[in-house]
Structure formats: structure tokens, C-alpha cells
XYZ file of C-alpha atoms in Angstrom:
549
model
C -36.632 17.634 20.401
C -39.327 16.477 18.374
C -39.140 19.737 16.111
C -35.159 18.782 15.585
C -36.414 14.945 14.812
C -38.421 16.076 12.045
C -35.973 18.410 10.627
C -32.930 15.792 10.570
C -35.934 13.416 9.000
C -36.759 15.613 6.569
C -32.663 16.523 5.545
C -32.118 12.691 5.230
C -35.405 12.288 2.785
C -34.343 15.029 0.550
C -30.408 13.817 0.448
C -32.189 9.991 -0.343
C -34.289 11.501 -3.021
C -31.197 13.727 -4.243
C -28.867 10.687 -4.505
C -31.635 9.100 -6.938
C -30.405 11.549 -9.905
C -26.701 11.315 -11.152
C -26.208 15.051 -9.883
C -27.088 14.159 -6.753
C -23.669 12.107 -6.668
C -21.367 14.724 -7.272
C -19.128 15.961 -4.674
C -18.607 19.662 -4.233
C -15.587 21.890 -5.171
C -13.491 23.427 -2.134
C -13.884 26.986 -2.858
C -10.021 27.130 -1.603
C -9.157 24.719 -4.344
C -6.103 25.100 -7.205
C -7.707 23.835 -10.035
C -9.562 26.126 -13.028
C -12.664 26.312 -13.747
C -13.701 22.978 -15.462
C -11.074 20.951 -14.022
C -12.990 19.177 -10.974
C -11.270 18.337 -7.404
C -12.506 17.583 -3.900
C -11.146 18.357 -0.487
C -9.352 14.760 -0.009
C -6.866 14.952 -3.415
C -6.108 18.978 -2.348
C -3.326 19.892 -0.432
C -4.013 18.471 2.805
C -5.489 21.057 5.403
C -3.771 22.217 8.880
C -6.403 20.659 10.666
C -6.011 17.199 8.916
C -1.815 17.493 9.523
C -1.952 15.589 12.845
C 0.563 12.882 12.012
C 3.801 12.679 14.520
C 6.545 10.147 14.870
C 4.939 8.199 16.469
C 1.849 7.918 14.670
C 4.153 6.710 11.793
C 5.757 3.915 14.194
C 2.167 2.801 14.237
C 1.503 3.165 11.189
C 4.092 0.467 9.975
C 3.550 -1.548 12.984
C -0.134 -1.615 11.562
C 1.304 -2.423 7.954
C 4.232 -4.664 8.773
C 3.088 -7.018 11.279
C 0.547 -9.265 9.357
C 0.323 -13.314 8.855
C 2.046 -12.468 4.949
C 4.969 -10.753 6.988
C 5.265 -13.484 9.743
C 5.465 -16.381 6.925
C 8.185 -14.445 4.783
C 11.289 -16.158 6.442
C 9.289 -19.525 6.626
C 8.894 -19.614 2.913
C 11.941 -18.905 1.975
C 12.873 -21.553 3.977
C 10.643 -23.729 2.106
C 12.685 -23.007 -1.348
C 15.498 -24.930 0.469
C 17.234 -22.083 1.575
C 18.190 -21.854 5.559
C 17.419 -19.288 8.279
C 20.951 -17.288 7.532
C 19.844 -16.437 3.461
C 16.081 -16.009 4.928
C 16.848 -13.026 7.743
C 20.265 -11.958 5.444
C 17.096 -11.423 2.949
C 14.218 -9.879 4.882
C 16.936 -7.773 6.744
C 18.784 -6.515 3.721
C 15.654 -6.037 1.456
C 13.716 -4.093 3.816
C 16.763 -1.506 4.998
C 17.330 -1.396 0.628
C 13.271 -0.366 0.435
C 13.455 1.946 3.468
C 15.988 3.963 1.301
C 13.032 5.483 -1.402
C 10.447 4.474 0.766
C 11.472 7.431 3.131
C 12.556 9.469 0.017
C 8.907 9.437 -1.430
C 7.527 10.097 2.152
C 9.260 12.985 2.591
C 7.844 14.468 -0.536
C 4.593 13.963 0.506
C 5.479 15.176 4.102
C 6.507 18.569 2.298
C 3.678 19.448 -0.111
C 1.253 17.814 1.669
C -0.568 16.571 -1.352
C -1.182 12.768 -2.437
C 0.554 10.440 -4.281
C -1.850 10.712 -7.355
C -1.132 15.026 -8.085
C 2.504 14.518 -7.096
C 3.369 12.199 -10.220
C 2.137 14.500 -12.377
C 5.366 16.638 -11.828
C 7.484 13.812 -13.152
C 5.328 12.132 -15.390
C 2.728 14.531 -16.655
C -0.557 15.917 -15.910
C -2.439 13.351 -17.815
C 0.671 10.459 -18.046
C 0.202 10.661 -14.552
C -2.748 8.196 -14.992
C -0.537 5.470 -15.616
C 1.398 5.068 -12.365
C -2.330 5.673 -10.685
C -3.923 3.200 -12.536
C -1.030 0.400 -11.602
C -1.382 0.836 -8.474
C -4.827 0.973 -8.255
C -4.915 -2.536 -9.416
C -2.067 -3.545 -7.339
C -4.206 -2.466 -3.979
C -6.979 -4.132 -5.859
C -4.902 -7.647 -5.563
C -3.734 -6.757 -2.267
C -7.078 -6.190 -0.684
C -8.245 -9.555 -2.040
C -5.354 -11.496 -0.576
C -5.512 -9.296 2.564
C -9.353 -10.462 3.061
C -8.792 -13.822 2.284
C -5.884 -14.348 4.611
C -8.586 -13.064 7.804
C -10.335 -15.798 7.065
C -8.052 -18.034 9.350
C -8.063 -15.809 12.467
C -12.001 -15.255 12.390
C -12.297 -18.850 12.235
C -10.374 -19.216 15.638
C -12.354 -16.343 17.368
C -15.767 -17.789 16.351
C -14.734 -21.829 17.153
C -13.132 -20.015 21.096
C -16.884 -18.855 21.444
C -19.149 -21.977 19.558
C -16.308 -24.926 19.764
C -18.997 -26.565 17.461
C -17.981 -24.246 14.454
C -15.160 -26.132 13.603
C -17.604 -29.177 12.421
C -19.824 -26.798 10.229
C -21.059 -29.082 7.315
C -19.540 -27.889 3.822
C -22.355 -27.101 1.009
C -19.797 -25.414 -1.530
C -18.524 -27.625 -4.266
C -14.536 -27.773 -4.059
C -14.082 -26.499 -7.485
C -15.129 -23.280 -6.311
C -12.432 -22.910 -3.540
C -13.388 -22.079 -0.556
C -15.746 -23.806 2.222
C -18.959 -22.993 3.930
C -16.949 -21.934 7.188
C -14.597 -20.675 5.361
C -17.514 -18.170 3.595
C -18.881 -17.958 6.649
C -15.645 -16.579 8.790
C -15.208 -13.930 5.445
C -18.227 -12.263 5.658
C -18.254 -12.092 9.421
C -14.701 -10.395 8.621
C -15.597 -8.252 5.856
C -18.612 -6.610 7.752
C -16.865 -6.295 10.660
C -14.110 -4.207 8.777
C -16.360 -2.213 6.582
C -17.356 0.643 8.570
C -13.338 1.002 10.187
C -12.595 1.454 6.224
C -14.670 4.809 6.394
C -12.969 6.905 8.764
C -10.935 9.485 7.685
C -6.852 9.026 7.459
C -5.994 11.621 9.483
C -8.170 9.481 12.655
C -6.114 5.946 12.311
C -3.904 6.838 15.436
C -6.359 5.267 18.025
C -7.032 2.347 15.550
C -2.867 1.970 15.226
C -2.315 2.242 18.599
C -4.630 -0.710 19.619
C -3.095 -2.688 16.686
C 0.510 -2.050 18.377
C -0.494 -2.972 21.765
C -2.684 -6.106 21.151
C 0.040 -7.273 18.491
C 2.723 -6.789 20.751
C 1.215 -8.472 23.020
C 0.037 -11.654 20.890
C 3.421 -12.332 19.491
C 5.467 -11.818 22.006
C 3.302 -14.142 24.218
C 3.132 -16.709 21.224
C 7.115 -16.685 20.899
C 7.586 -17.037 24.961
C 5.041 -19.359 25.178
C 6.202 -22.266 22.191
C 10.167 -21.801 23.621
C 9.096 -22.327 26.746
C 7.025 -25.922 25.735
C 9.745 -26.634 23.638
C 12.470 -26.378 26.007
C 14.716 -24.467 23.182
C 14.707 -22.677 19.427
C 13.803 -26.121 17.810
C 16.123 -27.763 14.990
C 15.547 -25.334 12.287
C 18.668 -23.682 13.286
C 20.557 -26.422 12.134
C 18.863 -27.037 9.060
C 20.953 -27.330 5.949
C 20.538 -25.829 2.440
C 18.571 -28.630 -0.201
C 20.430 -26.200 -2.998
C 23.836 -25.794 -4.027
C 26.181 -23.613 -6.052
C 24.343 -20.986 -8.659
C 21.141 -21.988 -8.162
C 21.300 -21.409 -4.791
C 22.593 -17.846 -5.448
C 19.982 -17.116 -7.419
C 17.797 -18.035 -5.130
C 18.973 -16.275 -2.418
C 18.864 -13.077 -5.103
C 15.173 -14.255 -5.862
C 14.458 -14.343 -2.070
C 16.285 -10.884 -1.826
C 14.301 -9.078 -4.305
C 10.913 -10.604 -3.172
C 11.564 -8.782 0.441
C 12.099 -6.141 -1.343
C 9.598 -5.879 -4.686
C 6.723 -6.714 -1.957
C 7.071 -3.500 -0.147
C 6.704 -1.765 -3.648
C 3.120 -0.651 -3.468
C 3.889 1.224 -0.024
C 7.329 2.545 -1.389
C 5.120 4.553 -4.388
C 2.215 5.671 -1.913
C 3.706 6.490 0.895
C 2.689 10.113 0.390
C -0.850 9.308 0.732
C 0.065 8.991 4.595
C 3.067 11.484 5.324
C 0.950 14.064 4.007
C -1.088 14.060 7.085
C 2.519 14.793 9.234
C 3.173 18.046 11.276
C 6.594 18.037 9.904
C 8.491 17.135 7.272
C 11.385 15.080 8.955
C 8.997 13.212 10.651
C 8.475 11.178 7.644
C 12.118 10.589 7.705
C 11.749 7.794 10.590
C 10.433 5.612 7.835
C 13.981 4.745 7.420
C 14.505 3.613 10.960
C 11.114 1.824 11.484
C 10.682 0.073 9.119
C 13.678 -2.162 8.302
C 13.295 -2.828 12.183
C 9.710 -4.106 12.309
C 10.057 -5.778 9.162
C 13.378 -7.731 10.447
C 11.742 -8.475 13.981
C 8.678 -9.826 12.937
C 10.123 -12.242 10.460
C 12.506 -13.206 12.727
C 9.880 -14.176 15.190
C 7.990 -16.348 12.497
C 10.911 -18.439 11.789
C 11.636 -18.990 15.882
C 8.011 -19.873 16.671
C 8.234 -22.411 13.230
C 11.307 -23.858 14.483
C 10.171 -24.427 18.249
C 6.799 -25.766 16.885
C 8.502 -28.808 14.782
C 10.077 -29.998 18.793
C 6.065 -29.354 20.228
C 4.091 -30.478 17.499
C 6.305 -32.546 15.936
C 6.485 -31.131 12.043
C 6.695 -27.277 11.206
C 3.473 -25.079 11.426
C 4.277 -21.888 9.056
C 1.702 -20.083 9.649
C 0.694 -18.745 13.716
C -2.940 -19.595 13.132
C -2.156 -23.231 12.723
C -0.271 -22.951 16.184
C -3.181 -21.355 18.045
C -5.866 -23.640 16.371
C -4.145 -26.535 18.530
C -4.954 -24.622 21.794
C -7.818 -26.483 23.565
C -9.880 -26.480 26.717
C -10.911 -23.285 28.576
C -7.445 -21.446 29.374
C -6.884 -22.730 25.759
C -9.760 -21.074 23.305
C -9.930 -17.786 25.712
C -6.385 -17.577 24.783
C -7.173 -18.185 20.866
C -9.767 -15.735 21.348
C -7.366 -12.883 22.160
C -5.098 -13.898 19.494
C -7.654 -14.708 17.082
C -8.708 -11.129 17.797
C -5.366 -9.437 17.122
C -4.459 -11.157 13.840
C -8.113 -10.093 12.722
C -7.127 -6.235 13.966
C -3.771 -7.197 12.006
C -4.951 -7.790 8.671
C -7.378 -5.046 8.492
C -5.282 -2.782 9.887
C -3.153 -3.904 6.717
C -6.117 -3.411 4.602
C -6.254 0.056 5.701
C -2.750 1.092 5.486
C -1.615 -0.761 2.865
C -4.486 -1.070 0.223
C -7.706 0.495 0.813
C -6.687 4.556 1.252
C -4.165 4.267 -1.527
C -6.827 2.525 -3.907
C -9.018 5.241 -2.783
C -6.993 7.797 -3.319
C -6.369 7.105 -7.060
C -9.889 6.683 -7.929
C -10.338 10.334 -6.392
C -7.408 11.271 -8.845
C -9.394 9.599 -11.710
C -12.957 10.356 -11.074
C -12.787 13.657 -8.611
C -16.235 14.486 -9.526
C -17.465 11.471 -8.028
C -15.364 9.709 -5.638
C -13.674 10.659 -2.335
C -11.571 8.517 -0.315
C -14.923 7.707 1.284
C -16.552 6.443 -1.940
C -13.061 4.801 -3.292
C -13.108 2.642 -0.058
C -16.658 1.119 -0.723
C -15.386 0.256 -4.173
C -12.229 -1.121 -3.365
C -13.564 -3.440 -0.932
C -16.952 -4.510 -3.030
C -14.257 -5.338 -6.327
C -11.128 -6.288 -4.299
C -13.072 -8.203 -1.505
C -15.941 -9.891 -3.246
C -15.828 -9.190 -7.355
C -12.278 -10.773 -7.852
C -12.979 -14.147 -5.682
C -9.923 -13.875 -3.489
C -10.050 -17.329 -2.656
C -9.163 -18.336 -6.496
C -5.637 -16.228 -6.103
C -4.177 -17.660 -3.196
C -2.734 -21.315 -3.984
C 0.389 -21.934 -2.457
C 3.328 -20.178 -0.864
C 5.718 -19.715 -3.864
C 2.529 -18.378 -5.589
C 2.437 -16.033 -3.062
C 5.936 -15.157 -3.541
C 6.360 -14.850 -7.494
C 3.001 -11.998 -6.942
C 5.071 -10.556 -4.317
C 8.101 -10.817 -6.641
C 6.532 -9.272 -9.972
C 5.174 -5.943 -8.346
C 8.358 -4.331 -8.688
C 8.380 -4.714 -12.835
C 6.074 -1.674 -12.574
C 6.852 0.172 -9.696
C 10.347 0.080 -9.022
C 10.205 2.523 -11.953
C 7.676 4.702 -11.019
C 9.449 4.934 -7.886
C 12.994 5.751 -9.544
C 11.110 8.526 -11.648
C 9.537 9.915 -8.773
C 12.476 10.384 -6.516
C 14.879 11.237 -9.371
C 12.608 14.325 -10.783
C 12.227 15.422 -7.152
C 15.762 15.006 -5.815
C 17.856 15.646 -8.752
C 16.212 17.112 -11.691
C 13.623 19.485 -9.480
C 16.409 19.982 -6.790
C 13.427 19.726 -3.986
C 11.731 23.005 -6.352
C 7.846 22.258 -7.203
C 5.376 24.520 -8.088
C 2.574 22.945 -6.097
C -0.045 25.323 -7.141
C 0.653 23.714 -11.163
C 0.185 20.573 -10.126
C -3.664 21.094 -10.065
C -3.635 22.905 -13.384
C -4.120 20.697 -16.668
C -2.065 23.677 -19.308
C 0.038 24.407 -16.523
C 3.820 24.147 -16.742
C 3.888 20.691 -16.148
C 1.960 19.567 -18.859
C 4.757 18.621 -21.097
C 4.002 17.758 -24.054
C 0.091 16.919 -24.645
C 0.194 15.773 -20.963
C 2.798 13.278 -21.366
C 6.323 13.430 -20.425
C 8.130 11.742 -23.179
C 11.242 11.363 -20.755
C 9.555 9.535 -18.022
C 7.993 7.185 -21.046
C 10.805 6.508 -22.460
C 12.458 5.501 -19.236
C 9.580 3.346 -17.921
C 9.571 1.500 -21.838
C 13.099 0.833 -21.377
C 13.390 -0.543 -17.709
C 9.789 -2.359 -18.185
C 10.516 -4.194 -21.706
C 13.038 -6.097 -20.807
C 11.204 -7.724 -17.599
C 8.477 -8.447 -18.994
C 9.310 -12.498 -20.025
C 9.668 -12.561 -16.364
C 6.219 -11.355 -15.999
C 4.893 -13.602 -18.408
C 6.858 -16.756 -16.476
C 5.325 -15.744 -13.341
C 1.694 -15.774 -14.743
C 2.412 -18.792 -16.493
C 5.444 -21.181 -14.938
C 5.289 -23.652 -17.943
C 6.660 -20.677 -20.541
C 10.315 -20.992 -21.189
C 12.008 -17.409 -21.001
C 15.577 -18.357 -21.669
C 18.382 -16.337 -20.081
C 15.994 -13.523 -19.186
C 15.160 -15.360 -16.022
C 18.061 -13.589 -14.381
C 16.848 -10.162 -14.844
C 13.189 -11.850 -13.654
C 15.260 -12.966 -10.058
C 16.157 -9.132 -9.336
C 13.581 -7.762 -11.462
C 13.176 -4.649 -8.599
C 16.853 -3.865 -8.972
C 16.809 -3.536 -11.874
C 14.096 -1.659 -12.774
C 14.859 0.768 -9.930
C 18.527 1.222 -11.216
C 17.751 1.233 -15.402
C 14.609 3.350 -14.721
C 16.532 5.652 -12.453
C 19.502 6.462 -15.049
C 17.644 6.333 -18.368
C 15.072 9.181 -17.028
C 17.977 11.296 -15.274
C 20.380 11.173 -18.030
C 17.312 12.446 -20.754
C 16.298 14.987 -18.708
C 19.604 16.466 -18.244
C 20.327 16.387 -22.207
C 16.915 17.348 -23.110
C 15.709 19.648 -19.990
C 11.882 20.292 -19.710
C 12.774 24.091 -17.848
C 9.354 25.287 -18.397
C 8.846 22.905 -15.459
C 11.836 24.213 -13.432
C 11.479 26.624 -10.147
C 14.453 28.482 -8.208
C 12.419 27.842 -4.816
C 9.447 26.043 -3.830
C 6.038 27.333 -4.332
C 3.637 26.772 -1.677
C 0.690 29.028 -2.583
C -0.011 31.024 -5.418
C 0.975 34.259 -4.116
C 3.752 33.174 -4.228
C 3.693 32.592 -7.926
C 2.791 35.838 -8.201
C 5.027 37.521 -6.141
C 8.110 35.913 -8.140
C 7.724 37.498 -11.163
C 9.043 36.369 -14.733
C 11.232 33.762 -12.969
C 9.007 31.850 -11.687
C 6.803 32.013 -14.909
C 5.663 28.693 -17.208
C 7.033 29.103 -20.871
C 3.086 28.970 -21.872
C 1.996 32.642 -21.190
C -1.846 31.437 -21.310
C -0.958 28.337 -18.622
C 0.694 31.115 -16.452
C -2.313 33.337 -16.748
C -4.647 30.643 -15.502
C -2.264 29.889 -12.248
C -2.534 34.267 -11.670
C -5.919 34.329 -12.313
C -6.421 30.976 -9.577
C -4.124 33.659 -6.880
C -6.622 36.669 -7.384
């Protein structure tokens, strides 16, 4: 015992006096890996192992059960019926935008659920070995946002499961100025939060089930209790049901399109990633019941938002949008041991969110961009020391329409990517990579110089003319003229424009060096098919055969 002591002593004081040099930093090279000699890797951005393929059907249901249900999904419907809409536009909207999203959401996933590699190598068969930065790099700083917002919104739930224990926390003096925007409980509540989700944000993907499964349960429970409980006080649904439009005519249309394509645009980050997660399935279709799950939880837990806000104008006599202002009215014993348990489960909510949505994405591109030196591992440290603490999240967060517009401008960026990514794959690949090349830098889908001029040209075209909405939603007080209407269904657009610019160029002008009859798994397979399957570059193709040896 005491001989294995010192040798487990002596193994961490050479790996703390290792990490002290640069070198000691870098993370080895699977000796199974793809990419040539120079070109670094690590095990989490190769093709994902057998043993790491333990995703089923219904570790995807809890997968978007962990990303769906969240205090930003639960306020959706209630904020649109803030904008003067009423309940019919607000469910005709979440219902309609997230069955639209499911569409290339489950397109993408199935991608990843067949080559088993992550989002960041599978965009360089569309956009280019080294273009393929671009889409990484946009949605690296999308999760970056995202993690902020998620962090700051747990702020809200901590508070109720420390004030259930010490009632007296709810009177904690304030030493912050308010210019800086947030309170000492406030600070308080997010650090107890943020420590508390740090070391869940370092396990591996492919051993979320358990944490997915207690999100489902303890969610399920939570809401379903919260909805039963407020109908049941109120005697009924409330009044909101009878609540009539403040807007007529166009504007009203508009802002039902607005509404529309914010349901949809937000989902925009997980409708480009979603490979980072199917590639951990056992089988391709599996990825498939994206389509079915998601529209449903999205639908049913927006629906549930806007009963509980209706039944709590009839109990508490004005409407409480969001469900931690409903359970910070629940007093006495019976009262804070049932805000603890809530409290709880919105807290296992938004990290659960944090992990799904934000923090293995984010570290999955900065293992695409630096895969010397950063893992997922690594990439999760980072995202949550910049996204959680770096970028103040509590100066991004201001009101609800804020919230909203954010929400509303991801899609100017990747609604494209996503309409290049599923086009290449689905029509111009015909479901045919050469997985092997997407690890090599002078392989066949380099392109030209890295960049594929076609997927440039399409994102130029479908991004130019968005971006006065872009600058409007930064900056409200900028006049755009009539290009407001393209800024209401910017994702539509973009998908659509995107979608037909890039197929139409790359059936006129044909990149075949980057065309395969079949796919290729392995690269014995490269071998084994002879000239057809060869790259246009004889020295790229001799790299790949030498890799197979």
C-alpha cells in the first residue's frame, strides 16, 4: 500500500513538474490516427471509437429533453406574448419553427451518426480543409454567448435552493455598485452555480446518459407538478386565453414572421453541431428521431410556460413569466422544501443546457483549431473561464426582446453553414465521403488553397444582404430601410439563398476531385478501389496510401 502511495506520489510530481514546460502541454497523437505526419490530431476530433458509440434512442430523447427544457425555452411563448401577439401566433410559432428546424437538424445528425466524426472535420468536405475554420470559429463564439447567458440565467434557481435552506439569504446586504449589474446575492448564487457545474463539464460525452436521465426525471417531475399545482389554485387556465392582439394588420404579420423565425434561428447553433453528439450513436437511424423529439419537447414545454403564466395572473394577480418568480412566492415549511426540489431541477436544467448545448460544441472546435493542445477536456475549462466569467454575462442579458433579437440574429450565419452542409452531403456528395481525406490537409478536399470558392461565394451572397439586420439588432436606433423584412425571416432566408446559390455552382462548376462512387470508411478501402476512387492530386493520393500501409 504504502509502496503504491509513493509511486502514484511520485507520477503526480513528475506530471506537475512536466506541465511547467510548454511540451509538457501537448496532447499525444493516436497512433490509429488519419492525419500525416505534421498535421497534429487527438483521440476526441478522430473518428469516434466503438467503445465511445454508446448512444441509443433513447439517450437522444434525453439528450433534447436535457437541451430543450430550460427557463429560455419555458419563457419563449410568454415573450412573444409580450410583443402583443396572443397564445394562437405564440404556439402556431414555437410549433411550426421547431418541426421547420427538426428538418436539417436531423439531416446534419445523421451525418454525424454515419462517419462518426465531429462537426469541426465534417465541414471541411463542403467548405474546405482550411475554410473550414470559418463555420468553427462562428460557432465557437456563438457557444461562447450561449454559455454566458446559460450561467447567468442559474443564477435565479440557486438563489431559491440556498434561501429553502438559510430563509435569511434573501436579505443579503448588496456591496456591488448598480452600474456594474449584478448584486452581491446575485454573485454569490453564480459562483455557488458555476463550481457546482465545473467538474460535471469534464466528463466525457459518451457518459451524459446517467446525467440526462436524472435531468428527464426531476424535470418531468418539476413541471408537471408546477402546471397541476397553479390550475389547481387557480380554479382554471387563467385569462390569457382570451387575450387579444395589441397589433393589427402588417405589422402584426411581420411580427408573427419575426416570432416565427426566432423559434426557429435560436435552435441554429444545435442544428450545425448536432454531429458532435450523434457521433457517439450505435446506429445511424437513431439520429433520425431528432425529427420526432424534438418539435415535441420544444412544443410541450412552451406550451406549459404560457398555461402556468396564464393561471398565475388569477393566483397572483399579474403575470409571472418566468417559473422562478412562481416558486420564489412559496413560503413556510411544505413551501421552501418544495422550492428546494424545484430550485434543484432548474439548476440540473440549465447546466444540463450548458453541456449539451454550448460547452462540448465550444470544445470541440477549439480541438479542431488547436489539436496540439486542447481536447474536449481542455476546451471545456476555457469555455467556461471566457464564456462564464471573462465576458460578464450579467452585462448581456437586459430584457426579453433583447433576448429575442440574439436569438433572432444567429441564423445570419448559420442558416448557411447549415444549407452548405446538408446540400454537399445530400445532393452534391450523394451520401459519398472519403472520410479518411478529411484528416489530410493536400488531400482531395482541399480545393483550392484550402478554400472552397463555391461554398464562399454562397455564404457572401446569403450573408450580405442580412447584414443591416445585424447591424439593427446590435444597435436598434440605426435605420435599415426596407431591409428590415429580410432581418424578420433572416433564417429563411439564408437557409433557402445559401442552399441554391452553393448547389447550383457546384453543379456548373463541379469540384470531382472531391467526388466518390461509395463511401470510404477506412483507408483500405481507398486502396482497394483503385484509380476510381483516386484524388486528381497524385502526391495528395500518395499521402492517404501511404496513411493505409
Amino acid at each position: 500500500m504504502a509502496e503504491a502511495l509513493r509511486h502514484r506520489f511520485g507520477h503526480v510530481k513528475t506530471e506537475v513538474k512536466r506541465k511547467t514546460t510548454a511540451e509538457g502541454w501537448v496532447l499525444p497523437k493516436q497512433a490509429s490516427s488519419w492525419a500525416p505526419p505534421g498535421t497534429w490530431t487527438n483521440i476526441d476530433l478522430d473518428i469516434t471509437p466503438l467503445a465511445r458509440r454508446t448512444w441509443t434512442s433513447f439517450t437522444i430523447l434525453g439528450y433534447w429533453v436535457s437541451d430543450v427544457i430550460s427557463m429560455q425555452s419555458w419563457e419563449t411563448g410568454s415573450t412573444i406574448l409580450a410583443l402583443g401577439l396572443t397564445w394562437r401566433e405564440a404556439i402556431f410559432s414555437i410549433v411550426f419553427g421547431s418541426s421547420v428546424m427538426a428538418v436539417p437538424m436531423s439531416l446534419n445528425g445523421y451525418i454525424g451518426a454515419v462517419t462518426h466524426a465531429p462537426f469541426p472535420v465534417l465541414a471541411r468536405s463542403s467548405f474546405g480543409y482550411h475554410f473550414a475554420k470559418f463555420p468553427v470559429v462562428v460557432r465557437l463564439i456563438t457557444c461562447l454567448f450561449w454559455h454566458a447567458i446559460t450561467n447567468f440565467l442559474a443564477i435565479a434557481p440557486t438563489t431559491q435552493v440556498i434561501r429553502s435552506i438559510w430563509p435569511s439569504y434573501r436579505d443579503l446586504p448588496n456591496h456591488i455598485p448598480d452600474s456594474v449589474g449584478i448584486t452581491t446575492q446575485m454573485m454569490v448564487s453564480y459562483f455557488v452555480i458555476w463550481c457546482i457545474q465545473f467538474p460535471l463539464l469534464l466528463i466525457p460525452p459518451h457518459h451524459y446518459r446517467w446525467l440526462f436521465t436524472a435531468k428527464v426525471v426531476m424535470m418531468t417531475a418539476t413541471v408537471l407538478g408546477m402546471v397541476i399545482w397553479i390550475c389547481v389554485k387557480a380554479g382554471s387556465g387563467g385569462e390569457i386565453w382570451e387575450q387579444q392582439a395589441t397589433i393589427s394588420g402588417s405589422d402584426k404579420s411581420w411580427m408573427i414572421m419575426w416570432a416565427l423565425n426566432s423559434c426557429t434561428a435560436s435552435w441554429s447553433t444545435v442544428g450545425v453541431n448536432i454531429a458532435d453528439f450523434t457521433r457517439y450513436t450505435t446506429a445511424p437511424k437513431q439520429a433520425l428521431t431528432t425529427g420526432l423529439w424534438f418539435p415535441f419537447i420544444c412544443s410541450f414545454i412552451a406550451i406549459i410556460g404560457i398555461v402556468v403564466t396564464s393561471a398565475s395572473g388569477v393566483v397572483f394577480g399579474q403575470y409571472l413569466w418566468n417559473p422562478i418568480a412562481i416558486i420564489d412566492q412559496w413560503e413556510g415549511p411544505g413551501g421552501r422544501a418544495a422550492a428546494f426540489f424545484a430550485g434543484v431541477s432548474w439548476c440540473l436544467a440549465q447546466v444540463c443546457v450548458n453541456i449539451s448545448a454550448t460547452v462540448v460544441s465550444g470544445a470541440n472546435d477549439l480541438a479542431s483549431l488547436f489539436p496540439k493542445w486542447m481536447n474536449i477536456r481542455r476546451g471545456a475549462i476555457f469555455i467556461t473561464i471566457i464564456g462564464g466569467w471573462v465576458m460578464v454575462p450579467w452585462k448581456i442579458l437586459h430584457s426579453a426582446h433583447s433576448l429575442l433579437s440574439f436569438m433572432n440574429s444567429l441564423g445570419v450565419f448559420l442558416a448557411p453553414i447549415m444549407a452548405i452542409q446538408i446540400s454537399d452531403f445530400y445532393i452534391i456528395k450523394r451520401r459519398c465521403l472519403d472520410v479518411p481525406a478529411l484528416y489530410q490537409p493536400h488531400g482531395r478536399y482541399r480545393y483550392m488553397y484550402g478554400v472552397n470558392w463555391r461554398a464562399l461565394v454562397a455564404m457572401v451572397c446569403s450573408v450580405t444582404p442580412q447584414l443591416p439586420g445585424l447591424v439593427n439588432a446590435v444597435n436598434p436606433s440605426l435605420p435599415i430601410g426596407g431591409a428590415v423584412y429580410i432581418s424578420n425571416m433572416n433564417w429563411y432566408f439564408g437557409i433557402v439563398s445559401c442552399a441554391v446559390v452553393y448547389t447550383t455552382l457546384s453543379l456548373i462548376f463541379p469540384a470531382k476531385e472531391t467526388l466518390v462512387p461509395v463511401m470510404i470508411e477506412t483507408t483500405e478501402q481507398t486502396l482497394e478501389g483503385g484509380e476510381s476512387h483516386r484524388a486528381s492530386d497524385e502526391k495528395d493520393r500518395t499521402i492517404v496510401k501511404t496513411e493505409g500501409m
